[in-house]
Amino acid sequence: MARVLAIGDLHEPATHPAYLDFCKDMYKLWDCDTVVFMGDIIDHHNISFHAKDVDTTDVNTEYELALQGVKKWNKAFPKAHVTIGNHDMRVYRLASTVNIPSQFIRDYSDVWRTPKWNWVPSIEIDDVLYYHGEGVSGINTAFNAARGQMISTVVGHHHSNAGVKWLCGPNGRIFGMDVGCGVDVDNPAMSYGSKFLKKPVLSCGVVIDGIPYHEIMPCAKGEPYYKGDYKNG
């Protein structure tokens, strides 16, 4: 059975600068052999359907910065599964609005130079379903998804949700795990959430032989948990 590291939304180039080291350390600590990125590898702020922050970079610069970030993750985890997120899909969604079919669009691995990353809508490993997390809501997002589909489920997508919740019955048990995320609240692309009381939970998930464990990223002393550099904690 697999030892899975489930990495939260990155939103490159708006990723927290300490998140990569944290995930690398968790991979080593738990002796993982499989990596699943929970989606939204890329933010695509400049081609969003929503209002854009005027202090962000232009679309070409954003691409180059995101590519440099992805290269670091690809170097650390050269072989991985990616459950495609809604932000990853923004180019494809925009193309569909002007009737451009998918065969004319470069695939994810080509655009982001990740030849051994398996970009998929979802993946099942050891009777656990991993997918980005669209289509469900609530404080226990992953649990709601697990209960609705009757299979243990791991999701990202909802940045301020994190943790594990179980459902046990006479004939078995299932869990839902929200892995949190790896975003940097100080990046202009994340400014839309500046007034939110709920902040991103910087964390990841680990699933060992089908059993979930949630790992939150420690922070520097005196810093809010969503701004901490755990290496200096």
Coordinates of N, CA and C in Angstrom, one line a residue:
M1 N 0.8 -1.2 0.0 CA 0.0 0.0 0.0 C 0.9 1.3 0.0
A2 N 0.3 2.4 -0.4 CA 1.0 3.6 -0.6 C 1.2 4.4 0.6
R3 N 2.2 5.2 0.6 CA 2.5 6.2 1.7 C 2.4 7.6 1.0
V4 N 1.3 8.3 1.1 CA 1.0 9.4 0.2 C 1.2 10.7 0.9
L5 N 1.9 11.6 0.3 CA 1.9 13.0 0.7 C 0.9 13.8 -0.2
A6 N -0.1 14.4 0.5 CA -1.1 15.2 -0.2 C -0.8 16.7 0.0
I7 N -0.4 17.4 -1.1 CA 0.1 18.8 -1.0 C -1.1 19.7 -1.4
G8 N -1.3 20.7 -0.6 CA -2.4 21.7 -0.8 C -2.1 22.6 -2.0
D9 N -3.1 23.5 -2.2 CA -3.1 24.4 -3.4 C -1.8 25.3 -3.3
L10 N -1.1 25.4 -4.4 CA 0.1 26.3 -4.4 C -0.2 27.7 -4.9
H11 N -1.0 27.8 -6.0 CA -1.3 29.1 -6.6 C -0.1 29.8 -7.0
E12 N 0.9 29.1 -7.6 CA 2.1 29.7 -8.1 C 1.7 30.9 -9.1
P13 N 2.4 32.0 -9.0 CA 3.6 32.3 -8.1 C 3.2 32.9 -6.8
A14 N 2.1 32.6 -6.2 CA 1.6 33.2 -4.9 C 1.8 32.1 -3.8
T15 N 2.8 31.3 -3.9 CA 3.0 30.2 -2.9 C 3.9 30.8 -1.7
H16 N 3.5 30.3 -0.5 CA 4.3 30.8 0.7 C 5.7 30.3 0.5
P17 N 6.7 31.1 0.8 CA 8.1 30.8 0.6 C 8.6 29.6 1.4
A18 N 8.0 29.3 2.5 CA 8.4 28.2 3.3 C 7.7 26.9 3.0
Y19 N 6.7 26.9 2.2 CA 5.8 25.7 2.0 C 6.6 24.5 1.4
L20 N 7.4 24.8 0.4 CA 8.1 23.7 -0.3 C 9.0 23.0 0.7
D21 N 9.8 23.7 1.5 CA 10.7 23.0 2.5 C 9.8 22.2 3.5
F22 N 8.7 22.7 3.9 CA 7.8 22.0 4.8 C 7.4 20.7 4.2
C23 N 6.9 20.8 2.9 CA 6.4 19.6 2.3 C 7.5 18.5 2.0
K24 N 8.7 19.0 1.7 CA 9.8 18.1 1.5 C 10.2 17.4 2.9
D25 N 10.1 18.2 4.0 CA 10.4 17.6 5.3 C 9.3 16.6 5.7
M26 N 8.0 16.8 5.3 CA 7.0 15.9 5.7 C 7.1 14.6 4.8
Y27 N 7.5 14.8 3.6 CA 7.7 13.6 2.7 C 8.8 12.7 3.3
K28 N 9.9 13.3 3.8 CA 10.9 12.5 4.4 C 10.5 12.0 5.8
L29 N 9.9 12.8 6.6 CA 9.5 12.4 8.0 C 8.6 11.1 7.9
W30 N 7.6 11.1 7.0 CA 6.7 10.0 6.9 C 7.1 8.9 5.9
D31 N 8.3 9.1 5.4 CA 8.8 8.0 4.5 C 7.8 7.8 3.3
C32 N 7.3 8.9 2.7 CA 6.3 8.7 1.7 C 6.9 8.2 0.4
D33 N 6.1 7.6 -0.4 CA 6.6 7.0 -1.7 C 5.7 7.5 -2.9
T34 N 4.6 8.3 -2.6 CA 3.7 8.8 -3.6 C 3.3 10.3 -3.2
V35 N 3.2 11.1 -4.3 CA 2.8 12.5 -4.1 C 1.6 12.8 -4.9
V36 N 0.6 13.5 -4.2 CA -0.6 14.0 -4.9 C -0.7 15.5 -4.6
F37 N -0.6 16.3 -5.7 CA -0.9 17.7 -5.5 C -2.4 17.8 -5.7
M38 N -3.0 18.6 -4.8 CA -4.5 18.7 -4.7 C -5.1 19.7 -5.7
G39 N -4.3 20.2 -6.5 CA -4.8 21.1 -7.6 C -4.5 22.6 -7.3
D40 N -4.9 23.4 -8.3 CA -4.5 24.9 -8.3 C -3.0 25.1 -8.1
I41 N -2.3 24.3 -8.9 CA -0.9 24.5 -8.9 C -0.6 25.9 -9.4
I42 N -1.4 26.5 -10.3 CA -1.2 27.8 -10.9 C -2.3 28.7 -10.5
D43 N -2.1 30.0 -10.2 CA -3.1 30.9 -9.9 C -3.8 31.5 -11.1
H44 N -3.1 31.9 -12.1 CA -3.6 32.5 -13.3 C -4.4 33.8 -13.0
H45 N -3.8 34.6 -12.1 CA -4.5 35.8 -11.6 C -4.9 36.7 -12.8
N46 N -4.0 36.9 -13.7 CA -4.2 37.8 -14.8 C -5.2 37.4 -15.8
I47 N -5.6 36.2 -15.8 CA -6.7 35.8 -16.8 C -7.9 35.3 -16.0
S48 N -8.1 35.8 -14.8 CA -9.2 35.4 -14.0 C -10.5 36.1 -14.5
F49 N -11.6 35.5 -14.2 CA -12.9 36.1 -14.6 C -13.3 37.2 -13.6
H50 N -12.5 37.2 -12.4 CA -12.9 38.1 -11.4 C -12.0 39.4 -11.5
A51 N -12.3 40.4 -10.7 CA -11.5 41.6 -10.7 C -10.0 41.3 -10.3
K52 N -9.1 42.0 -10.9 CA -7.6 41.7 -10.7 C -7.0 42.8 -9.9
D53 N -6.0 42.5 -9.1 CA -5.3 43.4 -8.3 C -4.4 44.2 -9.2
V54 N -4.4 45.5 -9.1 CA -3.6 46.3 -10.1 C -2.1 46.3 -9.7
D55 N -1.8 45.8 -8.6 CA -0.4 45.7 -8.2 C 0.3 44.4 -8.6
T56 N -0.4 43.5 -9.2 CA 0.2 42.2 -9.7 C 0.9 42.4 -11.0
T57 N 1.7 41.5 -11.4 CA 2.5 41.5 -12.6 C 1.6 41.3 -13.8
D58 N 2.2 41.6 -15.0 CA 1.4 41.3 -16.2 C 1.4 39.8 -16.5
V59 N 0.6 39.4 -17.5 CA 0.3 37.9 -17.7 C 1.6 37.2 -18.1
N60 N 2.5 37.8 -18.9 CA 3.7 37.1 -19.3 C 4.7 36.9 -18.1
T61 N 4.8 38.0 -17.3 CA 5.7 37.9 -16.1 C 5.1 36.9 -15.1
E62 N 3.8 36.9 -15.0 CA 3.2 35.9 -14.0 C 3.5 34.5 -14.5
Y63 N 3.4 34.2 -15.8 CA 3.7 32.9 -16.3 C 5.1 32.5 -16.0
E64 N 6.1 33.4 -16.2 CA 7.5 33.1 -16.0 C 7.8 32.9 -14.5
L65 N 7.2 33.7 -13.7 CA 7.3 33.5 -12.2 C 6.7 32.1 -11.8
A66 N 5.5 31.8 -12.3 CA 4.9 30.6 -12.0 C 5.7 29.4 -12.4
L67 N 6.2 29.5 -13.6 CA 7.1 28.4 -14.2 C 8.3 28.2 -13.3
Q68 N 8.9 29.2 -12.9 CA 10.1 29.1 -12.0 C 9.7 28.4 -10.7
G69 N 8.5 28.7 -10.2 CA 8.0 28.0 -9.0 C 7.7 26.6 -9.2
V70 N 7.1 26.3 -10.3 CA 6.8 24.9 -10.7 C 8.0 24.1 -10.8
K71 N 9.1 24.7 -11.4 CA 10.3 24.0 -11.6 C 10.9 23.5 -10.3
K72 N 10.8 24.3 -9.2 CA 11.3 23.9 -7.9 C 10.5 22.7 -7.4
W73 N 9.2 22.8 -7.5 CA 8.4 21.7 -7.1 C 8.6 20.4 -7.9
N74 N 8.8 20.6 -9.2 CA 9.1 19.4 -10.0 C 10.5 18.8 -9.7
K75 N 11.4 19.6 -9.3 CA 12.7 19.1 -8.9 C 12.6 18.3 -7.6
A76 N 11.8 18.8 -6.7 CA 11.7 18.2 -5.4 C 10.9 16.9 -5.5
F77 N 9.8 16.9 -6.4 CA 8.9 15.8 -6.6 C 8.7 15.5 -8.1
P78 N 9.7 14.9 -8.7 CA 9.7 14.8 -10.2 C 8.6 13.9 -10.7
K79 N 8.1 13.0 -9.8 CA 7.0 12.1 -10.2 C 5.8 12.3 -9.3
A80 N 4.7 12.7 -9.8 CA 3.5 13.0 -8.9 C 2.2 13.0 -9.7
H81 N 1.1 12.9 -9.0 CA -0.2 13.0 -9.5 C -0.7 14.4 -9.2
V82 N -1.4 15.1 -10.1 CA -2.0 16.4 -9.9 C -3.5 16.3 -10.2
T83 N -4.3 16.6 -9.2 CA -5.7 16.6 -9.4 C -6.1 18.0 -9.9
I84 N -6.5 18.2 -11.1 CA -6.6 19.5 -11.7 C -7.6 20.4 -11.0
G85 N -7.2 21.6 -10.7 CA -8.0 22.6 -10.0 C -8.7 23.6 -10.9
N86 N -9.6 24.3 -10.4 CA -10.3 25.3 -11.1 C -9.4 26.4 -11.7
H87 N -8.4 26.8 -10.9 CA -7.5 27.8 -11.4 C -6.6 27.3 -12.5
D88 N -6.2 26.0 -12.4 CA -5.4 25.4 -13.4 C -6.1 25.4 -14.7
M89 N -7.4 25.3 -14.7 CA -8.3 25.2 -15.9 C -8.6 26.5 -16.5
R90 N -8.2 27.6 -16.0 CA -8.7 28.9 -16.5 C -8.4 29.1 -18.0
V91 N -7.2 28.7 -18.4 CA -6.9 28.8 -19.9 C -7.9 28.0 -20.7
Y92 N -8.2 26.8 -20.3 CA -9.1 25.9 -21.0 C -10.5 26.5 -21.0
R93 N -10.9 27.1 -19.9 CA -12.3 27.6 -19.8 C -12.4 28.9 -20.7
L94 N -11.4 29.7 -20.7 CA -11.4 30.8 -21.5 C -11.5 30.4 -23.0
A95 N -10.7 29.4 -23.4 CA -10.7 28.9 -24.7 C -12.1 28.4 -25.2
S96 N -12.8 27.8 -24.2 CA -14.1 27.2 -24.6 C -15.1 28.3 -24.8
T97 N -14.9 29.5 -24.2 CA -15.8 30.6 -24.4 C -15.8 31.2 -25.9
V98 N -14.7 30.9 -26.6 CA -14.6 31.3 -28.0 C -14.5 30.1 -28.9
N99 N -15.0 29.0 -28.4 CA -15.2 27.8 -29.2 C -13.9 27.2 -29.7
I100 N -12.8 27.3 -28.9 CA -11.6 26.6 -29.3 C -11.6 25.2 -28.7
P101 N -11.5 24.1 -29.4 CA -11.6 22.8 -28.9 C -10.2 22.4 -28.2
S102 N -10.3 21.4 -27.3 CA -9.2 21.1 -26.5 C -8.0 20.6 -27.3
Q103 N -8.2 20.0 -28.5 CA -7.0 19.5 -29.2 C -6.1 20.6 -29.7
F104 N -6.6 21.8 -29.7 CA -5.7 22.9 -30.1 C -5.0 23.6 -28.9
I105 N -5.2 23.1 -27.7 CA -4.6 23.6 -26.5 C -3.5 22.7 -26.0
R106 N -2.4 23.2 -25.7 CA -1.3 22.4 -25.1 C -1.7 21.8 -23.8
D107 N -1.2 20.6 -23.5 CA -1.6 20.0 -22.3 C -0.7 20.5 -21.1
Y108 N -1.2 20.2 -19.9 CA -0.6 20.8 -18.7 C 0.9 20.5 -18.6
S109 N 1.2 19.2 -18.8 CA 2.6 18.8 -18.6 C 3.6 19.5 -19.6
D110 N 3.0 19.8 -20.8 CA 3.8 20.5 -21.8 C 4.0 22.0 -21.4
V111 N 2.9 22.6 -21.0 CA 3.0 24.1 -20.6 C 3.9 24.3 -19.4
W112 N 3.8 23.4 -18.5 CA 4.5 23.6 -17.2 C 5.8 22.7 -17.1
R113 N 6.1 22.0 -18.1 CA 7.4 21.2 -18.2 C 7.5 20.2 -17.1
T114 N 6.5 19.4 -16.9 CA 6.4 18.4 -15.9 C 6.1 17.1 -16.5
P115 N 7.1 16.5 -17.2 CA 6.8 15.3 -18.0 C 6.3 14.1 -17.2
K116 N 6.7 14.0 -15.9 CA 6.3 12.8 -15.1 C 5.2 13.2 -14.1
W117 N 4.6 14.3 -14.3 CA 3.4 14.6 -13.5 C 2.1 14.1 -14.2
N118 N 1.3 13.4 -13.5 CA 0.1 12.9 -14.1 C -1.1 13.8 -13.7
W119 N -1.5 14.7 -14.7 CA -2.5 15.7 -14.4 C -3.9 15.0 -14.7
V120 N -4.7 14.8 -13.7 CA -6.0 14.1 -13.8 C -7.1 14.8 -13.0
P121 N -8.3 14.6 -13.4 CA -9.4 15.2 -12.6 C -9.5 14.7 -11.1
S122 N -9.2 13.4 -11.0 CA -9.2 12.7 -9.7 C -8.3 11.4 -9.8
I123 N -8.0 10.9 -8.6 CA -7.3 9.6 -8.6 C -7.6 8.9 -7.3
E124 N -7.8 7.6 -7.4 CA -8.1 6.8 -6.3 C -6.8 5.9 -5.9
I125 N -6.4 6.0 -4.7 CA -5.3 5.2 -4.2 C -5.7 4.5 -2.9
D126 N -5.6 3.2 -2.8 CA -5.9 2.4 -1.6 C -7.3 2.8 -1.1
D127 N -8.3 2.8 -2.0 CA -9.7 3.1 -1.6 C -9.9 4.5 -1.0
V128 N -9.0 5.4 -1.4 CA -9.1 6.8 -1.0 C -9.2 7.6 -2.2
L129 N -10.2 8.5 -2.3 CA -10.3 9.4 -3.5 C -9.7 10.7 -3.3
Y130 N -8.9 11.1 -4.2 CA -8.2 12.5 -4.1 C -8.7 13.3 -5.3
Y131 N -9.3 14.5 -5.0 CA -9.6 15.4 -6.1 C -9.6 16.8 -5.5
H132 N -9.7 17.8 -6.4 CA -9.5 19.2 -6.0 C -10.4 19.7 -4.9
G133 N -11.7 19.4 -5.1 CA -12.7 19.8 -4.0 C -13.8 20.7 -4.5
E134 N -14.0 20.9 -5.8 CA -15.1 21.7 -6.2 C -16.4 20.9 -6.1
G135 N -17.5 21.7 -5.9 CA -18.8 21.0 -5.8 C -19.3 20.7 -4.4
V136 N -18.4 20.9 -3.4 CA -18.8 20.7 -2.0 C -18.5 21.9 -1.2
S137 N -19.1 22.1 -0.1 CA -18.9 23.3 0.7 C -19.1 22.9 2.2
G138 N -19.0 23.9 3.0 CA -19.2 23.7 4.5 C -17.9 23.7 5.2
I139 N -18.0 23.7 6.5 CA -16.7 23.7 7.3 C -16.0 22.4 7.2
N140 N -16.7 21.3 7.0 CA -16.1 19.9 6.8 C -16.2 19.5 5.4
T141 N -15.5 20.2 4.5 CA -15.7 20.0 3.1 C -15.4 18.6 2.6
A142 N -14.3 18.1 3.0 CA -13.9 16.8 2.6 C -14.8 15.7 3.1
F143 N -15.2 15.9 4.4 CA -16.1 14.9 5.0 C -17.5 14.9 4.2
N144 N -18.0 16.1 3.9 CA -19.2 16.2 3.1 C -19.0 15.4 1.8
A145 N -17.9 15.6 1.1 CA -17.6 14.9 -0.1 C -17.5 13.4 0.1
A146 N -16.9 13.0 1.2 CA -16.7 11.5 1.5 C -18.1 10.9 1.7
R147 N -18.9 11.6 2.5 CA -20.2 11.1 2.9 C -21.1 11.0 1.6
G148 N -21.0 12.0 0.8 CA -21.9 12.0 -0.4 C -21.5 10.9 -1.4
Q149 N -20.2 10.6 -1.5 CA -19.7 9.6 -2.5 C -19.5 8.2 -1.8
M150 N -19.6 8.2 -0.5 CA -19.4 6.9 0.3 C -18.0 6.3 0.0
I151 N -17.0 7.2 0.0 CA -15.6 6.8 -0.1 C -14.7 7.8 0.6
S152 N -13.7 7.3 1.3 CA -12.8 8.2 2.0 C -12.2 9.2 0.9
T153 N -12.1 10.5 1.3 CA -11.8 11.5 0.3 C -10.9 12.5 0.9
V154 N -9.9 13.0 0.0 CA -9.0 14.0 0.4 C -9.2 15.2 -0.6
V155 N -9.3 16.4 -0.1 CA -9.5 17.5 -1.0 C -8.6 18.7 -0.6
G156 N -8.4 19.7 -1.5 CA -7.8 21.0 -1.3 C -8.9 22.0 -1.5
H157 N -8.6 23.0 -2.3 CA -9.6 24.0 -2.8 C -10.0 25.0 -1.8
H158 N -10.5 24.6 -0.6 CA -10.9 25.5 0.5 C -9.8 25.8 1.4
H159 N -9.1 27.0 1.2 CA -7.9 27.3 1.9 C -7.9 27.3 3.4
S160 N -9.1 27.7 3.9 CA -9.2 27.8 5.4 C -9.7 26.6 6.1
N161 N -9.9 25.5 5.3 CA -10.4 24.3 5.9 C -9.2 23.3 6.0
A162 N -9.1 22.6 7.1 CA -8.0 21.7 7.3 C -8.4 20.7 8.4
G163 N -8.0 19.5 8.3 CA -8.2 18.5 9.3 C -8.9 17.2 8.8
V164 N -9.1 16.3 9.7 CA -9.7 15.0 9.4 C -11.0 14.8 10.2
K165 N -12.0 14.2 9.6 CA -13.2 13.9 10.2 C -13.6 12.5 9.7
W166 N -14.1 11.7 10.7 CA -14.4 10.3 10.4 C -15.9 10.0 10.5
L167 N -16.4 9.0 9.7 CA -17.7 8.5 9.8 C -17.6 7.0 10.0
C168 N -18.1 6.5 11.1 CA -17.9 5.0 11.4 C -19.3 4.4 11.5
G169 N -19.5 3.3 10.9 CA -20.8 2.5 11.0 C -20.6 1.1 11.2
P170 N -21.6 0.3 11.3 CA -21.5 -1.1 11.7 C -20.7 -1.9 10.6
N171 N -20.6 -1.4 9.4 CA -20.0 -2.2 8.4 C -18.7 -1.6 7.8
G172 N -18.3 -0.5 8.5 CA -17.0 0.1 8.0 C -16.9 1.5 8.4
R173 N -15.9 2.2 7.9 CA -15.6 3.6 8.2 C -15.0 4.3 7.0
I174 N -15.3 5.6 6.9 CA -14.7 6.5 5.9 C -14.3 7.8 6.6
F175 N -13.4 8.5 5.9 CA -12.9 9.8 6.4 C -12.9 10.8 5.3
G176 N -12.9 12.1 5.7 CA -12.7 13.2 4.8 C -11.5 14.0 5.4
M177 N -10.6 14.3 4.5 CA -9.4 15.2 5.0 C -9.3 16.4 4.1
D178 N -9.4 17.6 4.7 CA -9.0 18.8 4.0 C -7.6 19.1 4.3
V179 N -6.8 19.3 3.3 CA -5.3 19.4 3.5 C -4.8 20.8 3.7
G180 N -5.7 21.8 3.7 CA -5.2 23.2 3.8 C -4.6 23.6 2.5
C181 N -3.6 24.5 2.6 CA -3.0 25.0 1.3 C -1.6 25.5 1.6
G182 N -1.0 26.1 0.6 CA 0.4 26.6 0.7 C 0.5 28.0 0.2
V183 N -0.6 28.9 0.3 CA -0.6 30.2 -0.3 C 0.1 31.2 0.6
D184 N 0.5 32.3 0.0 CA 1.1 33.4 0.7 C 0.1 34.6 0.7
V185 N -0.4 34.9 1.9 CA -1.4 35.9 2.0 C -0.9 37.3 1.7
D186 N 0.4 37.5 1.7 CA 1.0 38.8 1.3 C 1.2 39.0 -0.1
N187 N 1.0 38.0 -0.9 CA 1.0 38.1 -2.4 C -0.2 38.9 -2.9
P188 N 0.0 39.9 -3.8 CA -1.1 40.7 -4.3 C -2.3 39.8 -4.9
A189 N -2.0 38.7 -5.4 CA -3.0 37.8 -6.0 C -3.9 37.3 -4.9
M190 N -3.5 37.3 -3.7 CA -4.3 36.8 -2.5 C -5.0 37.9 -1.8
S191 N -4.9 39.1 -2.3 CA -5.4 40.3 -1.6 C -6.9 40.3 -1.4
Y192 N -7.6 39.5 -2.2 CA -9.1 39.4 -2.1 C -9.5 38.9 -0.8
G193 N -8.6 38.2 -0.1 CA -9.0 37.6 1.2 C -8.5 38.4 2.4
S194 N -8.0 39.6 2.2 CA -7.3 40.4 3.2 C -8.3 40.8 4.4
K195 N -9.6 40.9 4.1 CA -10.5 41.3 5.1 C -11.2 40.1 5.7
F196 N -10.9 38.9 5.2 CA -11.6 37.7 5.8 C -11.0 37.4 7.1
L197 N -11.9 37.0 8.1 CA -11.4 36.6 9.4 C -10.8 35.3 9.4
K198 N -11.3 34.4 8.5 CA -10.7 33.0 8.4 C -9.6 33.2 7.4
K199 N -8.4 32.7 7.8 CA -7.2 32.8 7.0 C -6.8 31.4 6.5
P200 N -5.9 31.4 5.5 CA -5.5 30.1 4.9 C -4.8 29.2 6.0
V201 N -5.0 27.9 6.0 CA -4.3 27.0 6.9 C -3.2 26.4 6.1
L202 N -1.9 26.8 6.5 CA -0.7 26.3 5.8 C -0.4 24.9 6.4
S203 N -0.7 23.9 5.5 CA -0.6 22.5 6.0 C -0.6 21.6 4.8
C204 N -0.5 20.3 5.1 CA -0.6 19.2 4.1 C -1.2 18.0 4.7
G205 N -1.4 17.0 3.9 CA -1.9 15.8 4.5 C -1.0 14.6 4.1
V206 N -1.1 13.6 5.0 CA -0.4 12.3 4.7 C -1.4 11.2 4.9
V207 N -1.3 10.2 4.0 CA -2.2 9.1 4.1 C -1.3 7.8 4.0
I208 N -1.2 7.1 5.1 CA -0.3 6.0 5.2 C -1.2 4.7 5.2
D209 N -1.0 3.9 4.2 CA -1.8 2.6 4.1 C -3.3 2.9 4.3
G210 N -3.8 4.0 3.7 CA -5.2 4.4 3.8 C -5.7 5.1 5.0
I211 N -4.7 5.4 5.9 CA -5.1 6.1 7.2 C -4.6 7.6 7.1
P212 N -5.4 8.6 7.4 CA -5.0 10.0 7.2 C -4.4 10.6 8.4
Y213 N -3.4 11.5 8.1 CA -2.8 12.3 9.2 C -2.7 13.7 8.6
H214 N -3.1 14.7 9.4 CA -3.0 16.1 9.0 C -1.8 16.8 9.7
E215 N -1.0 17.5 8.9 CA 0.2 18.1 9.4 C 0.1 19.6 9.1
I216 N 0.1 20.4 10.2 CA 0.1 21.9 10.0 C 1.5 22.4 10.1
M217 N 1.8 23.4 9.3 CA 3.1 24.0 9.3 C 3.4 24.9 10.5
P218 N 4.3 24.6 11.3 CA 4.6 25.5 12.4 C 5.1 26.9 11.9
C219 N 5.0 27.8 12.8 CA 5.4 29.2 12.4 C 6.4 29.8 13.3
A220 N 7.0 30.9 12.9 CA 8.0 31.6 13.7 C 7.3 32.1 15.0
K221 N 8.1 32.2 16.1 CA 7.5 32.7 17.3 C 7.1 34.1 17.2
G222 N 5.8 34.4 17.6 CA 5.3 35.7 17.6 C 4.6 36.1 16.3
E223 N 4.6 35.2 15.3 CA 4.0 35.4 14.0 C 2.7 34.7 13.9
P224 N 1.7 35.3 13.1 CA 0.5 34.6 12.8 C 0.8 33.3 12.1
Y225 N 0.0 32.3 12.3 CA 0.4 31.0 11.7 C 0.4 31.0 10.2
Y226 N -0.4 31.9 9.6 CA -0.4 31.9 8.2 C 0.7 32.8 7.6
K227 N 1.5 33.4 8.4 CA 2.7 34.1 7.9 C 4.0 33.6 8.4
G228 N 4.0 32.5 9.2 CA 5.2 32.0 9.8 C 6.2 31.3 8.9
D229 N 7.4 31.4 9.2 CA 8.5 30.6 8.5 C 8.9 29.5 9.5
Y230 N 8.4 28.3 9.2 CA 8.5 27.2 10.2 C 10.0 26.8 10.5
K231 N 10.9 27.1 9.5 CA 12.3 26.8 9.7 C 12.9 27.6 10.9
N232 N 12.3 28.7 11.2 CA 12.8 29.6 12.2 C 11.9 29.6 13.5
G233 N 11.0 28.6 13.5 CA 10.1 28.5 14.7 C 10.8 28.2 16.0

